[in-house]
Short mmCIF file of C-alpha atoms in Angstrom, two decimals:
data_model
loop_
_atom_site.label_atom_id
_atom_site.label_comp_id
_atom_site.label_asym_id
_atom_site.label_seq_id
_atom_site.Cartn_x
_atom_site.Cartn_y
_atom_site.Cartn_z
CA MET A 1186 0.46 0.11 -0.01
CA ALA A 1187 1.46 3.30 -1.12
CA ASP A 1188 1.95 5.61 1.45
CA LEU A 1189 1.40 9.24 0.63
CA LYS A 1190 1.75 11.16 4.12
CA VAL A 1191 3.73 13.97 4.57
CA THR A 1192 4.31 16.28 7.49
CA LEU A 1193 4.65 19.98 7.61
CA SER A 1194 6.08 21.34 10.83
CA GLY A 1195 4.12 18.99 12.67
CA TRP A 1196 0.63 18.92 10.67
CA GLU A 1197 0.33 15.83 9.13
CA LEU A 1198 -1.63 15.27 5.82
CA ASP A 1199 -2.84 13.19 3.66
CA ASN A 1200 -0.91 13.43 0.83
CA PRO A 1201 1.42 16.35 -0.61
CA LEU A 1202 -1.22 17.80 -3.32
CA ILE A 1203 -2.17 21.33 -2.44
CA PRO A 1204 -4.58 23.26 -4.84
CA ALA A 1205 -2.01 26.72 -5.19
CA SER A 1206 -3.46 30.32 -4.42
CA GLY A 1207 -5.19 31.95 -6.46
CA THR A 1208 -5.92 29.06 -8.62
CA PHE A 1209 -8.67 27.84 -6.38
CA GLY A 1210 -10.25 30.86 -4.79
CA TYR A 1211 -11.42 29.65 -1.22
CA GLY A 1212 -12.50 26.44 -2.65
CA TYR A 1213 -16.02 26.38 -3.09
CA GLU A 1214 -16.21 26.54 -6.76
CA PHE A 1215 -14.33 23.22 -6.24
CA ALA A 1216 -16.07 21.31 -3.92
CA GLU A 1217 -18.93 21.48 -6.41
CA LEU A 1218 -16.74 19.37 -8.85
CA TYR A 1219 -15.43 16.93 -6.11
CA ASP A 1220 -14.51 15.90 -2.82
CA ILE A 1221 -11.93 18.43 -1.96
CA ASN A 1222 -11.55 16.54 1.83
CA MET A 1223 -8.98 14.09 -0.78
CA LEU A 1224 -6.29 16.99 -1.10
CA GLY A 1225 -3.67 17.07 1.21
CA SER A 1226 -5.00 20.52 2.07
CA PHE A 1227 -5.47 24.16 -0.42
CA SER A 1228 -3.46 27.36 -0.57
CA PHE A 1229 -6.59 30.27 -0.27
CA LYS A 1230 -6.92 33.59 -2.74
CA GLY A 1231 -4.29 35.78 -1.24
CA THR A 1232 -5.90 38.06 1.03
CA THR A 1233 -4.97 41.46 1.77
CA ARG A 1234 -6.08 43.76 5.11
CA GLU A 1235 -8.56 46.00 2.97
CA PRO A 1236 -10.30 44.18 0.16
CA ARG A 1237 -9.00 44.89 -3.43
CA PHE A 1238 -10.38 44.73 -6.84
CA GLY A 1239 -7.35 44.19 -8.31
CA ASN A 1240 -6.04 45.43 -12.12
CA PRO A 1241 -8.01 46.25 -14.95
CA THR A 1242 -8.88 43.24 -17.25
CA PRO A 1243 -7.24 41.80 -19.37
CA ARG A 1244 -5.73 39.62 -16.98
CA ILE A 1245 -4.57 36.75 -18.95
CA ALA A 1246 -2.64 36.13 -21.28
CA GLU A 1247 -1.84 32.72 -23.29
CA THR A 1248 2.03 31.39 -23.50
CA PRO A 1249 3.60 28.27 -24.98
CA SER A 1250 2.65 25.70 -22.72
CA GLY A 1251 1.22 28.23 -19.97
CA MET A 1252 -0.14 32.03 -19.27
CA ILE A 1253 0.42 34.70 -17.73
CA ASN A 1254 -2.18 36.72 -15.29
CA ALA A 1255 -2.52 39.71 -13.48
CA VAL A 1256 -5.15 39.72 -11.52
CA GLY A 1257 -3.40 42.14 -9.19
CA MET A 1258 -4.32 40.46 -5.53
CA GLN A 1259 -8.32 40.01 -5.91
CA ASN A 1260 -9.54 39.38 -2.44
CA PRO A 1261 -12.60 40.73 -0.07
CA GLY A 1262 -9.95 41.62 2.69
CA ILE A 1263 -9.30 39.39 5.94
CA ASP A 1264 -11.88 40.59 7.88
CA LYS A 1265 -14.87 39.29 5.40
CA VAL A 1266 -12.72 36.68 4.62
CA ILE A 1267 -12.94 35.43 8.14
CA SER A 1268 -16.47 35.69 8.70
CA GLU A 1269 -17.66 34.59 5.62
CA GLU A 1270 -15.48 32.70 3.36
CA LEU A 1271 -14.24 30.43 6.04
CA PRO A 1272 -17.08 29.58 7.53
CA LYS A 1273 -19.00 29.14 4.14
CA LEU A 1274 -15.70 26.59 3.14
CA ALA A 1275 -16.19 24.51 6.81
CA ARG A 1276 -19.63 23.43 5.11
CA CYS A 1277 -17.26 21.46 2.86
CA PHE A 1278 -13.44 20.80 3.80
CA HIS A 1279 -13.17 19.72 7.05
CA LYS A 1280 -9.38 19.75 7.10
CA LYS A 1281 -7.13 22.61 8.08
CA VAL A 1282 -6.29 24.96 5.18
CA ILE A 1283 -3.38 27.33 4.37
CA ALA A 1284 -4.08 31.28 4.59
CA ASN A 1285 -2.07 32.86 1.71
CA ILE A 1286 -1.61 36.64 3.04
CA GLY A 1287 -0.21 39.54 1.40
CA GLY A 1288 -0.07 42.74 2.14
CA PHE A 1289 1.95 46.70 1.54
CA SER A 1290 3.39 46.97 4.96
CA VAL A 1291 4.99 45.03 7.55
CA GLU A 1292 2.28 46.27 10.01
CA GLU A 1293 -0.64 44.86 7.29
CA TYR A 1294 1.17 41.43 7.22
CA ALA A 1295 0.90 41.69 10.63
CA GLU A 1296 -1.81 42.76 11.81
CA CYS A 1297 -3.30 39.94 9.47
CA CYS A 1298 -1.56 37.17 10.98
CA ALA A 1299 -2.12 38.21 14.10
CA LYS A 1300 -5.81 37.87 12.74
CA ILE A 1301 -5.56 34.82 11.41
CA ASP A 1302 -3.78 33.46 14.47
CA LYS A 1303 -7.12 32.36 16.05
CA VAL A 1304 -8.77 30.94 13.15
CA GLU A 1305 -9.15 27.16 14.30
CA GLN A 1306 -9.31 26.55 10.52
CA VAL A 1307 -5.90 27.71 9.51
CA GLY A 1308 -3.01 25.19 9.95
CA LEU A 1309 -0.32 27.43 8.66
CA ILE A 1310 0.10 30.75 7.04
CA GLU A 1311 1.89 30.86 3.59
CA LEU A 1312 3.14 34.84 3.45
CA ASN A 1313 2.76 36.04 -0.14
CA VAL A 1314 6.18 38.37 -1.00
CA SER A 1315 6.49 37.35 -4.18
CA CYS A 1316 2.82 38.36 -5.79
CA PRO A 1317 4.76 40.74 -9.20
CA ASN A 1318 1.17 42.17 -9.96
CA VAL A 1319 0.72 45.11 -7.33
CA HIS A 1320 2.62 47.92 -6.81
CA ASN A 1321 4.83 49.01 -3.33
CA GLY A 1322 4.23 45.58 -2.09
CA CYS A 1323 4.54 41.79 -1.98
CA MET A 1324 7.31 41.12 -4.51
CA SER A 1325 9.15 44.36 -3.37
CA PHE A 1326 9.01 42.76 -0.26
CA GLY A 1327 10.34 39.07 -1.52
CA THR A 1328 13.42 40.19 -3.29
CA ASP A 1329 15.12 41.96 -0.63
CA PRO A 1330 16.66 39.80 1.94
CA LEU A 1331 16.02 42.44 4.72
CA GLY A 1332 12.42 42.67 3.05
CA VAL A 1333 12.23 39.14 3.57
CA SER A 1334 13.34 38.89 7.26
CA ALA A 1335 11.32 42.20 8.55
CA VAL A 1336 8.55 40.74 6.99
CA THR A 1337 8.92 37.26 8.70
CA LYS A 1338 10.13 38.52 11.86
CA ALA A 1339 6.70 40.87 12.09
CA ALA A 1340 4.22 37.48 11.47
CA LYS A 1341 6.47 35.31 13.94
CA ALA A 1342 5.88 37.85 16.81
CA ALA A 1343 2.19 38.14 15.25
CA THR A 1344 1.06 34.49 15.41
CA SER A 1345 1.83 30.97 16.91
CA LYS A 1346 0.86 29.09 13.74
CA PRO A 1347 3.66 28.28 11.19
CA VAL A 1348 4.62 30.91 9.08
CA TYR A 1349 6.03 29.58 5.71
CA VAL A 1350 7.38 32.32 3.18
CA LYS A 1351 6.57 31.86 -0.43
CA LEU A 1352 9.24 33.40 -2.45
CA SER A 1353 9.71 35.14 -6.00
CA PRO A 1354 11.72 33.46 -8.19
CA ASN A 1355 12.62 37.01 -9.91
CA VAL A 1356 16.11 37.33 -8.31
CA THR A 1357 19.40 36.57 -9.50
CA ASP A 1358 19.44 34.09 -6.76
CA ILE A 1359 17.19 32.57 -4.45
CA VAL A 1360 19.41 31.50 -1.97
CA PRO A 1361 20.41 34.27 -0.05
CA ILE A 1362 16.50 35.38 0.23
CA ALA A 1363 15.60 31.89 1.75
CA ALA A 1364 18.47 32.07 3.87
CA ALA A 1365 17.08 35.36 5.12
CA ALA A 1366 13.57 33.80 6.21
CA ALA A 1367 15.29 31.09 7.56
CA GLU A 1368 17.25 33.46 9.68
CA ALA A 1369 14.51 35.34 10.55
CA GLY A 1370 12.60 32.12 12.33
CA ALA A 1371 10.46 31.17 9.25
CA ASP A 1372 9.38 27.60 9.77
CA GLY A 1373 8.82 26.90 5.79
CA ILE A 1374 9.49 28.25 2.54
CA SER A 1375 7.04 27.90 0.02
CA LEU A 1376 8.24 28.46 -3.81
CA ILE A 1377 8.13 29.89 -6.54
CA ASN A 1378 5.26 32.71 -7.34
CA THR A 1379 5.04 33.29 -10.92
CA LEU A 1380 7.63 34.51 -12.86
CA LEU A 1381 7.58 37.99 -14.21
CA GLY A 1382 6.15 37.56 -18.06
CA MET A 1383 4.78 39.68 -21.00
CA ARG A 1384 2.88 39.18 -24.19
CA ILE A 1385 2.46 41.87 -26.94
CA ASP A 1386 -0.63 41.65 -29.48
CA LEU A 1387 -0.06 42.09 -32.71
CA ARG A 1388 -3.05 43.33 -33.76
CA THR A 1389 -3.25 46.33 -31.49
CA LYS A 1390 0.99 46.20 -31.33
CA LYS A 1391 0.54 46.42 -27.12
CA PRO A 1392 0.96 44.57 -24.22
CA VAL A 1393 -2.23 41.78 -24.25
CA ILE A 1394 -2.20 42.75 -20.37
CA ALA A 1395 -3.64 45.90 -19.06
CA ASN A 1396 -0.98 45.55 -16.50
CA LYS A 1397 1.45 45.17 -18.97
CA MET A 1398 3.50 42.78 -17.90
CA GLY A 1399 2.33 39.31 -15.19
CA GLY A 1400 2.87 36.34 -13.36
CA PHE A 1401 4.06 33.44 -15.65
CA SER A 1402 2.87 30.05 -14.32
CA GLY A 1403 2.35 26.74 -16.06
CA SER A 1404 4.02 23.87 -17.40
CA ALA A 1405 6.95 25.90 -19.10
CA ILE A 1406 7.94 27.28 -15.56
CA PHE A 1407 8.48 23.30 -14.07
CA PRO A 1408 12.22 23.08 -14.67
CA VAL A 1409 12.86 26.58 -13.25
CA ALA A 1410 10.47 25.60 -9.72
CA LEU A 1411 12.35 22.43 -9.99
CA ARG A 1412 15.73 23.60 -9.46
CA MET A 1413 15.27 26.65 -7.32
CA VAL A 1414 13.92 23.88 -5.01
CA TYR A 1415 16.71 22.16 -5.65
CA GLN A 1416 18.69 25.19 -4.39
CA VAL A 1417 17.13 25.98 -1.87
CA TYR A 1418 16.79 22.77 -0.18
CA GLU A 1419 20.46 22.79 0.11
CA ALA A 1420 20.50 25.43 1.31
CA VAL A 1421 18.34 25.70 4.15
CA LYS A 1422 17.47 23.60 6.82
CA LEU A 1423 13.34 23.58 6.80
CA PRO A 1424 11.00 22.02 5.04
CA ILE A 1425 9.80 23.42 1.57
CA ILE A 1426 6.71 23.56 -0.48
CA GLY A 1427 7.73 23.33 -4.06
CA MET A 1428 5.18 24.12 -7.10
CA GLY A 1429 5.90 25.94 -10.18
CA GLY A 1430 4.23 24.38 -13.66
CA VAL A 1431 3.31 20.66 -11.75
CA THR A 1432 0.82 19.16 -13.68
CA SER A 1433 1.15 15.66 -13.63
CA ALA A 1434 1.94 13.02 -10.74
CA CYS A 1435 5.72 12.30 -12.18
CA ASP A 1436 6.07 16.25 -11.75
CA VAL A 1437 4.83 15.83 -7.92
CA VAL A 1438 7.70 12.88 -7.38
CA GLU A 1439 10.38 14.75 -8.96
CA MET A 1440 9.40 17.72 -6.84
CA MET A 1441 9.44 15.80 -3.88
CA LEU A 1442 12.77 14.66 -4.92
CA ALA A 1443 14.30 18.00 -5.49
CA GLY A 1444 13.27 18.88 -1.80
CA ALA A 1445 9.51 19.58 -1.27
CA THR A 1446 7.89 18.15 1.09
CA ALA A 1447 4.58 18.66 -0.06
CA VAL A 1448 3.56 20.00 -3.80
CA GLU A 1449 1.13 22.99 -4.75
CA ILE A 1450 -0.87 22.61 -8.33
CA GLY A 1451 -1.56 25.90 -9.53
CA SER A 1452 -2.27 26.38 -13.85
CA ALA A 1453 -3.57 23.03 -13.62
CA ASN A 1454 -6.00 23.57 -11.92
CA LEU A 1455 -7.15 26.34 -14.56
CA VAL A 1456 -7.64 23.98 -17.68
CA ASP A 1457 -8.54 21.05 -16.36
CA PRO A 1458 -10.67 21.28 -13.29
CA TRP A 1459 -10.08 17.88 -12.10
CA ALA A 1460 -6.45 18.60 -12.04
CA CYS A 1461 -5.80 17.18 -8.60
CA PRO A 1462 -8.26 14.47 -8.28
CA HIS A 1463 -6.18 13.28 -11.50
CA ILE A 1464 -2.97 13.70 -10.40
CA LEU A 1465 -3.85 12.10 -6.52
CA GLU A 1466 -5.26 8.98 -8.86
CA GLU A 1467 -2.18 8.49 -10.74
CA LEU A 1468 0.37 8.60 -7.93
CA PRO A 1469 0.41 5.18 -6.30
CA ALA A 1470 1.14 3.91 -9.74
CA VAL A 1471 3.71 6.42 -10.54
CA MET A 1472 5.30 5.42 -7.13
CA GLU A 1473 4.83 1.62 -7.64
CA ARG A 1474 7.14 2.41 -11.12
CA TYR A 1475 9.64 3.52 -9.73
CA GLY A 1476 9.89 1.70 -6.39
CA ILE A 1477 8.69 3.98 -4.05
CA GLU A 1478 6.50 2.88 -0.91
CA SER A 1479 6.25 6.08 0.71
CA LEU A 1480 6.45 9.54 0.00
CA LYS A 1481 8.27 11.01 2.98
CA ASP A 1482 11.35 8.95 1.48
CA ILE A 1483 12.01 10.50 -1.25
CA ILE A 1484 12.02 14.07 -0.03
CA GLY A 1485 15.67 15.93 -1.35
CA GLY A 1486 15.68 11.97 -3.04
CA ALA A 1487 18.02 13.62 -5.59
CA HIS A 1488 20.86 15.37 -3.63
CA MET B 376 -20.73 21.55 -15.52
CA LYS B 377 -19.25 19.01 -17.31
CA GLN B 378 -16.02 17.72 -19.14
CA GLY B 379 -16.95 15.34 -22.43
CA ILE B 380 -15.34 14.41 -25.48
CA PHE B 381 -17.23 15.66 -28.28
CA THR B 382 -17.07 14.72 -32.23
CA ILE B 383 -17.24 17.59 -34.92
CA THR B 384 -19.97 16.54 -37.46
CA GLY B 385 -19.73 19.47 -39.45
CA HIS B 386 -17.71 22.30 -39.66
CA GLU B 387 -18.48 25.45 -42.12
CA ALA B 388 -17.04 28.60 -43.01
CA LEU B 389 -19.92 31.52 -42.91
CA THR B 390 -17.98 34.08 -44.03
CA LYS B 391 -13.74 34.48 -45.00
CA ASP B 392 -12.74 34.27 -41.39
CA VAL B 393 -16.55 33.14 -39.01
CA TYR B 394 -16.79 29.61 -38.79
CA ARG B 395 -19.74 26.95 -37.34
CA MET B 396 -19.06 23.36 -36.32
CA ALA B 397 -21.20 21.25 -35.10
CA LEU B 398 -20.35 19.07 -32.15
CA ALA B 399 -21.96 15.48 -30.67
CA GLY B 400 -21.53 15.18 -27.63
CA ASP B 401 -23.04 14.78 -23.85
CA THR B 402 -25.07 18.17 -23.68
CA SER B 403 -26.80 17.31 -20.15
CA ALA B 404 -24.67 20.05 -18.30
CA MET B 405 -26.25 22.65 -20.61
CA SER B 406 -29.26 24.53 -19.11
CA ALA B 407 -29.82 27.78 -20.70
CA PRO B 408 -29.28 29.61 -23.83
CA GLY B 409 -26.32 32.15 -23.43
CA GLN B 410 -24.09 29.83 -22.00
CA PHE B 411 -20.25 28.40 -23.01
CA VAL B 412 -18.08 26.02 -23.52
CA GLU B 413 -14.60 25.82 -22.85
CA ILE B 414 -12.34 24.16 -25.53
CA SER B 415 -8.91 22.72 -25.17
CA LEU B 416 -6.95 22.43 -28.41
CA PRO B 417 -3.98 20.54 -28.63
CA GLY B 418 -0.72 22.40 -28.33
CA PHE B 419 -2.51 24.97 -26.41
CA PHE B 420 -2.66 25.58 -22.66
CA LEU B 421 -5.58 27.61 -22.08
CA ARG B 422 -9.10 26.22 -23.22
CA ARG B 423 -11.09 28.83 -25.41
CA PRO B 424 -14.29 29.72 -23.97
CA ILE B 425 -16.77 30.20 -26.89
CA SER B 426 -20.61 30.72 -26.81
CA VAL B 427 -23.05 27.97 -27.66
CA CYS B 428 -25.58 29.07 -30.44
CA ASP B 429 -27.74 26.19 -30.76
CA TYR B 430 -28.28 22.81 -28.64
CA ASP B 431 -30.06 19.91 -28.37
CA ALA B 432 -29.84 16.17 -25.96
CA SER B 433 -27.22 14.95 -28.69
CA GLY B 434 -24.59 18.00 -29.11
CA LEU B 435 -24.29 21.72 -29.81
CA VAL B 436 -23.47 24.14 -32.48
CA ILE B 437 -20.82 27.14 -32.34
CA ILE B 438 -20.03 29.90 -34.25
CA TYR B 439 -16.57 30.85 -33.68
CA LYS B 440 -14.46 34.15 -35.43
CA VAL B 441 -10.65 33.30 -36.00
CA VAL B 442 -9.14 36.34 -34.30
CA GLY B 443 -5.56 34.20 -33.09
CA ARG B 444 -3.30 31.03 -33.38
CA GLY B 445 -5.82 29.32 -31.33
CA THR B 446 -8.77 29.85 -33.08
CA GLU B 447 -6.57 29.21 -36.41
CA ALA B 448 -5.73 25.94 -35.53
CA MET B 449 -9.55 25.20 -34.78
CA ALA B 450 -10.65 26.06 -38.20
CA ALA B 451 -8.21 23.67 -39.57
CA MET B 452 -10.22 20.67 -37.91
CA LYS B 453 -12.14 18.49 -39.77
CA GLU B 454 -15.24 16.42 -39.09
CA GLY B 455 -15.06 13.21 -37.41
CA GLU B 456 -11.63 14.85 -35.63
CA LYS B 457 -12.24 14.89 -31.25
CA LEU B 458 -12.62 17.61 -28.90
CA ASP B 459 -12.09 18.02 -25.08
CA VAL B 460 -15.05 20.47 -24.33
CA ILE B 461 -16.63 21.56 -20.80
CA THR B 462 -20.03 22.30 -21.05
CA GLY B 463 -22.26 24.22 -18.91
CA LEU B 464 -20.89 27.07 -18.02
CA GLY B 465 -21.94 30.55 -17.41
CA ASN B 466 -25.30 31.80 -16.27
CA GLY B 467 -26.80 32.14 -19.59
CA PHE B 468 -30.35 34.52 -20.54
CA SER B 469 -33.29 34.19 -19.03
CA PRO B 470 -36.27 33.92 -22.03
CA GLU B 471 -38.60 34.11 -19.09
CA LYS B 472 -38.10 37.57 -18.49
CA GLY B 473 -39.17 38.27 -22.13
CA GLY B 474 -42.26 39.53 -22.54
CA GLU B 475 -44.41 39.48 -25.55
CA LYS B 476 -42.34 41.44 -27.91
CA PRO B 477 -38.76 41.02 -26.88
CA LEU B 478 -35.89 42.62 -28.72
CA LEU B 479 -32.86 40.93 -29.36
CA VAL B 480 -29.38 42.74 -30.41
CA GLY B 481 -26.33 41.02 -31.37
CA GLY B 482 -23.47 42.82 -33.02
CA GLY B 483 -20.77 40.52 -34.92
CA VAL B 484 -19.63 37.35 -33.12
CA GLY B 485 -21.95 38.69 -30.48
CA VAL B 486 -25.05 36.97 -32.89
CA PRO B 487 -24.65 33.09 -32.18
CA PRO B 488 -25.44 32.88 -28.41
CA LEU B 489 -28.81 34.87 -29.17
CA TYR B 490 -29.80 32.01 -31.88
CA HIS B 491 -30.85 29.59 -29.05
CA LEU B 492 -32.54 32.15 -27.26
CA ALA B 493 -34.74 33.54 -30.37
CA LYS B 494 -36.14 29.88 -30.35
CA ARG B 495 -36.27 29.76 -26.97
CA LEU B 496 -38.40 32.76 -26.95
CA VAL B 497 -40.62 31.75 -30.45
CA ALA B 498 -41.49 28.59 -28.53
CA GLN B 499 -42.85 29.96 -25.24
CA GLY B 500 -44.77 31.97 -27.97
CA ALA B 501 -43.40 35.59 -28.09
CA ARG B 502 -42.89 37.44 -31.21
CA PRO B 503 -39.00 38.42 -30.89
CA GLU B 504 -37.33 41.39 -33.25
CA VAL B 505 -33.75 40.74 -33.81
CA ILE B 506 -31.18 43.52 -34.82
CA LEU B 507 -28.04 41.89 -36.10
CA GLY B 508 -25.18 44.23 -37.13
CA PHE B 509 -22.18 43.99 -38.93
CA ASN B 510 -19.40 46.42 -40.34
CA LYS B 511 -20.21 45.01 -43.73
CA ALA B 512 -23.14 42.83 -46.55
CA GLU B 513 -19.57 40.31 -46.68
CA GLU B 514 -19.56 39.65 -42.29
CA ILE B 515 -23.36 39.13 -42.47
CA PHE B 516 -24.64 35.77 -41.34
CA TYR B 517 -27.53 33.75 -39.92
CA GLU B 518 -30.04 36.51 -40.90
CA LYS B 519 -32.34 33.37 -42.42
CA GLU B 520 -31.66 31.19 -40.06
CA PHE B 521 -33.12 34.10 -37.31
CA ALA B 522 -35.85 34.22 -40.07
CA ALA B 523 -36.27 30.57 -40.69
CA LEU B 524 -37.59 30.44 -36.63
CA GLY B 525 -40.32 33.39 -37.34
CA ALA B 526 -38.36 35.93 -35.78
CA GLY B 527 -38.49 39.26 -36.91
CA VAL B 528 -35.10 40.56 -38.59
CA THR B 529 -33.53 44.00 -39.60
CA VAL B 530 -29.54 43.81 -40.77
CA THR B 531 -27.49 47.20 -40.35
CA THR B 532 -24.27 47.59 -41.96
CA VAL B 533 -21.70 50.49 -40.75
CA ASP B 534 -21.04 50.72 -44.19
CA GLY B 535 -24.19 50.48 -45.32
CA SER B 536 -23.76 47.66 -48.04
CA ALA B 537 -26.61 45.80 -47.05
CA GLY B 538 -29.36 46.42 -44.51
CA VAL B 539 -29.82 50.17 -42.64
CA LYS B 540 -26.53 51.80 -42.71
CA GLY B 541 -25.29 52.10 -39.56
CA PHE B 542 -24.98 51.14 -36.08
CA VAL B 543 -27.82 48.65 -34.23
CA THR B 544 -28.98 52.14 -32.72
CA ALA B 545 -30.27 53.00 -35.92
CA ALA B 546 -32.77 50.07 -36.10
CA LEU B 547 -34.00 50.09 -32.98
CA PRO B 548 -37.94 49.53 -32.66
CA ASP B 549 -40.57 52.08 -30.98
CA ALA B 550 -42.03 49.37 -28.50
CA TYR B 551 -40.21 45.99 -27.25
CA SER B 552 -40.89 44.23 -23.79
CA TYR B 553 -37.56 43.40 -23.10
CA VAL B 554 -33.95 43.70 -24.54
CA TYR B 555 -31.52 40.77 -24.61
CA SER B 556 -27.62 41.56 -26.13
CA CYS B 557 -24.66 40.55 -26.92
CA GLY B 558 -21.53 41.98 -29.09
CA PRO B 559 -18.86 44.65 -28.57
CA MET B 560 -18.57 47.02 -25.50
CA PRO B 561 -19.11 50.22 -27.98
CA MET B 562 -22.24 48.44 -29.33
CA LEU B 563 -23.35 47.48 -25.77
CA ARG B 564 -22.08 50.97 -24.15
CA ALA B 565 -24.34 52.48 -27.07
CA LEU B 566 -27.51 50.17 -26.65
CA TYR B 567 -27.63 50.75 -23.24
CA ALA B 568 -28.09 54.23 -23.29
CA ALA B 569 -30.62 53.95 -26.10
CA THR B 570 -32.66 51.70 -24.47
CA GLN B 571 -33.08 53.16 -21.22
CA GLY B 572 -36.37 52.42 -19.55
CA THR B 573 -36.85 49.19 -20.42
CA ALA B 574 -35.12 46.08 -18.75
CA GLY B 575 -32.85 43.89 -20.69
CA GLU B 576 -30.10 41.48 -19.95
CA PHE B 577 -26.45 42.03 -21.76
CA SER B 578 -23.74 39.42 -22.03
CA LEU B 579 -20.24 40.15 -22.12
CA GLU B 580 -17.09 39.28 -23.73
CA GLU B 581 -13.74 39.07 -21.82
CA ARG B 582 -10.12 37.75 -21.57
CA MET B 583 -10.87 34.42 -19.25
CA GLY B 584 -7.81 31.83 -17.63
CA CYS B 585 -10.47 28.74 -16.10
CA GLY B 586 -13.91 29.96 -17.11
CA PHE B 587 -15.40 28.53 -14.15
CA GLY B 588 -14.89 31.63 -11.09
CA ALA B 589 -11.49 30.22 -9.77
CA CYS B 590 -9.11 32.52 -11.07
CA MET B 591 -10.68 36.18 -11.06
CA GLY B 592 -8.97 36.55 -14.70
CA CYS B 593 -12.80 38.04 -15.79
CA SER B 594 -13.33 40.19 -12.74
CA ILE B 595 -15.24 43.44 -13.93
CA MET B 596 -16.95 45.94 -11.41
CA THR B 597 -20.87 46.37 -11.08
CA LYS B 598 -23.02 47.89 -9.28
CA LYS B 599 -23.58 45.24 -6.86
CA GLY B 600 -19.84 44.93 -6.96
CA SER B 601 -16.91 42.91 -8.80
CA ARG B 602 -18.44 39.84 -10.39
CA ARG B 603 -16.84 37.34 -12.61
CA VAL B 604 -17.56 37.28 -16.08
CA CYS B 605 -17.62 33.25 -16.38
CA LYS B 606 -19.01 32.53 -13.13
CA ASP B 607 -21.53 35.18 -12.23
CA GLY B 608 -22.12 36.02 -15.83
CA PRO B 609 -21.87 35.91 -18.95
CA VAL B 610 -25.45 37.35 -18.98
CA PHE B 611 -25.69 40.52 -16.85
CA GLU B 612 -29.31 42.07 -15.93
CA LYS B 613 -28.29 45.57 -17.96
CA GLU B 614 -29.30 47.65 -15.06
CA GLU B 615 -26.28 46.20 -13.06
CA LEU B 616 -24.04 47.09 -15.49
CA ALA B 617 -22.71 50.25 -14.10
CA TRP B 618 -22.27 52.54 -17.19
CA GLN B 619 -22.22 55.93 -16.12
CA ILE B 620 -23.50 56.92 -19.54
#
């Protein structure tokens, strides 16, 4: 019997599959399609202190084997998420969820973490210091070791829940950034967020996306994500949630061999709403094919 | 919503770049005219959202315009080939609100979703008036098909090469019970201004990521706050659209 269980900071997940923030809303769209309790957990839509409408449309462009989005952290704000979205989710999801928190100042991150701290439903906090689609926030913290350090320290001081820092790949070297998060007390690292990308419409001769640039995701970015997970695993002794272009059970195994304890699945959910159940169904056969009895045993196995 | 494999049973060009494709497959997830499907094309990452022109228990018809590489690849597909399609997306029009003499206004590739709506309206005993707007005579399609349903049809062309010269607003009848429309934004804005006082439903188009409400790629601001075109729409009550005209 294949053992799919993994543990993130003392929290045991039935399997390593976690739909990534921004591709799964607050869960209930997918709960209409399948029993989302089969998932390890999921990371909810990036949430900020204030409600945000996000960027003007078009927000989406296609790329070879991928897509670009510039949604811009659209969300109803932390208070409404706690008072409305999470109680609604509790009716269809009985496991703990990952709270993805974004912000525009150190204080804002801390305030959101303090609010989430009291929410029983949240298993861990994923600090989003890497959203490329908002100005003066998120990614501007995540591309600077000092910024990452300040946000991580403030979050840790505000909550007793495990804090995972979600890093941006849009840096020269991911290692010092991950190290800064670790030194500041992070309980884990989550990577990668989207790569900054762009498309130009040949008919209008202007960028496809209203915000000009956006976050590039999809299977095209998988090798970049895998490489960064591998590098961070070497450099930092913290659990890693790996993500970026994962679309199959083989990708999940590869990501875990690079060093991920759990794996987030993003854009794949948007083109195949049943992507996660499909991957979960495939996993035991893939494990058997490659002689893997327990997923726990292969974490970082490629090193 | 439901995912299924559909077989192309008919595929023809209606104009230079507008195609009609008939697909056989399970349509049980479809519940209203004006809904759309998401089609997966080999070699392309995102699915293509396309409105449904007509459907019955055995299949559906879509009419699409070639606007990029995806639809170009689709245009090259042949009868007998299979497509992975998600059906039953979006809310669709409400035929029950139409009253006795509903007005249907379509612009360009906004015309197709009105066809099944017109069929339903005729079936429930209404006398729909249809205005179909195009740029020029060579772009006209489905004029005869709407007329064959028993609807009154007026064609407008911007250059006057066929029908009434001008935009769809140049051909509005004096009286109508309700307004249904689908077409480009400038047309919807003008129609919104010209039909003040009569209730209606407008179907919007927006670039989409997923098509089922997960990614927030197609959000618009309305009088009721932010709405997803794919899931809360694509059909909105026209009063909900916050256009300051």
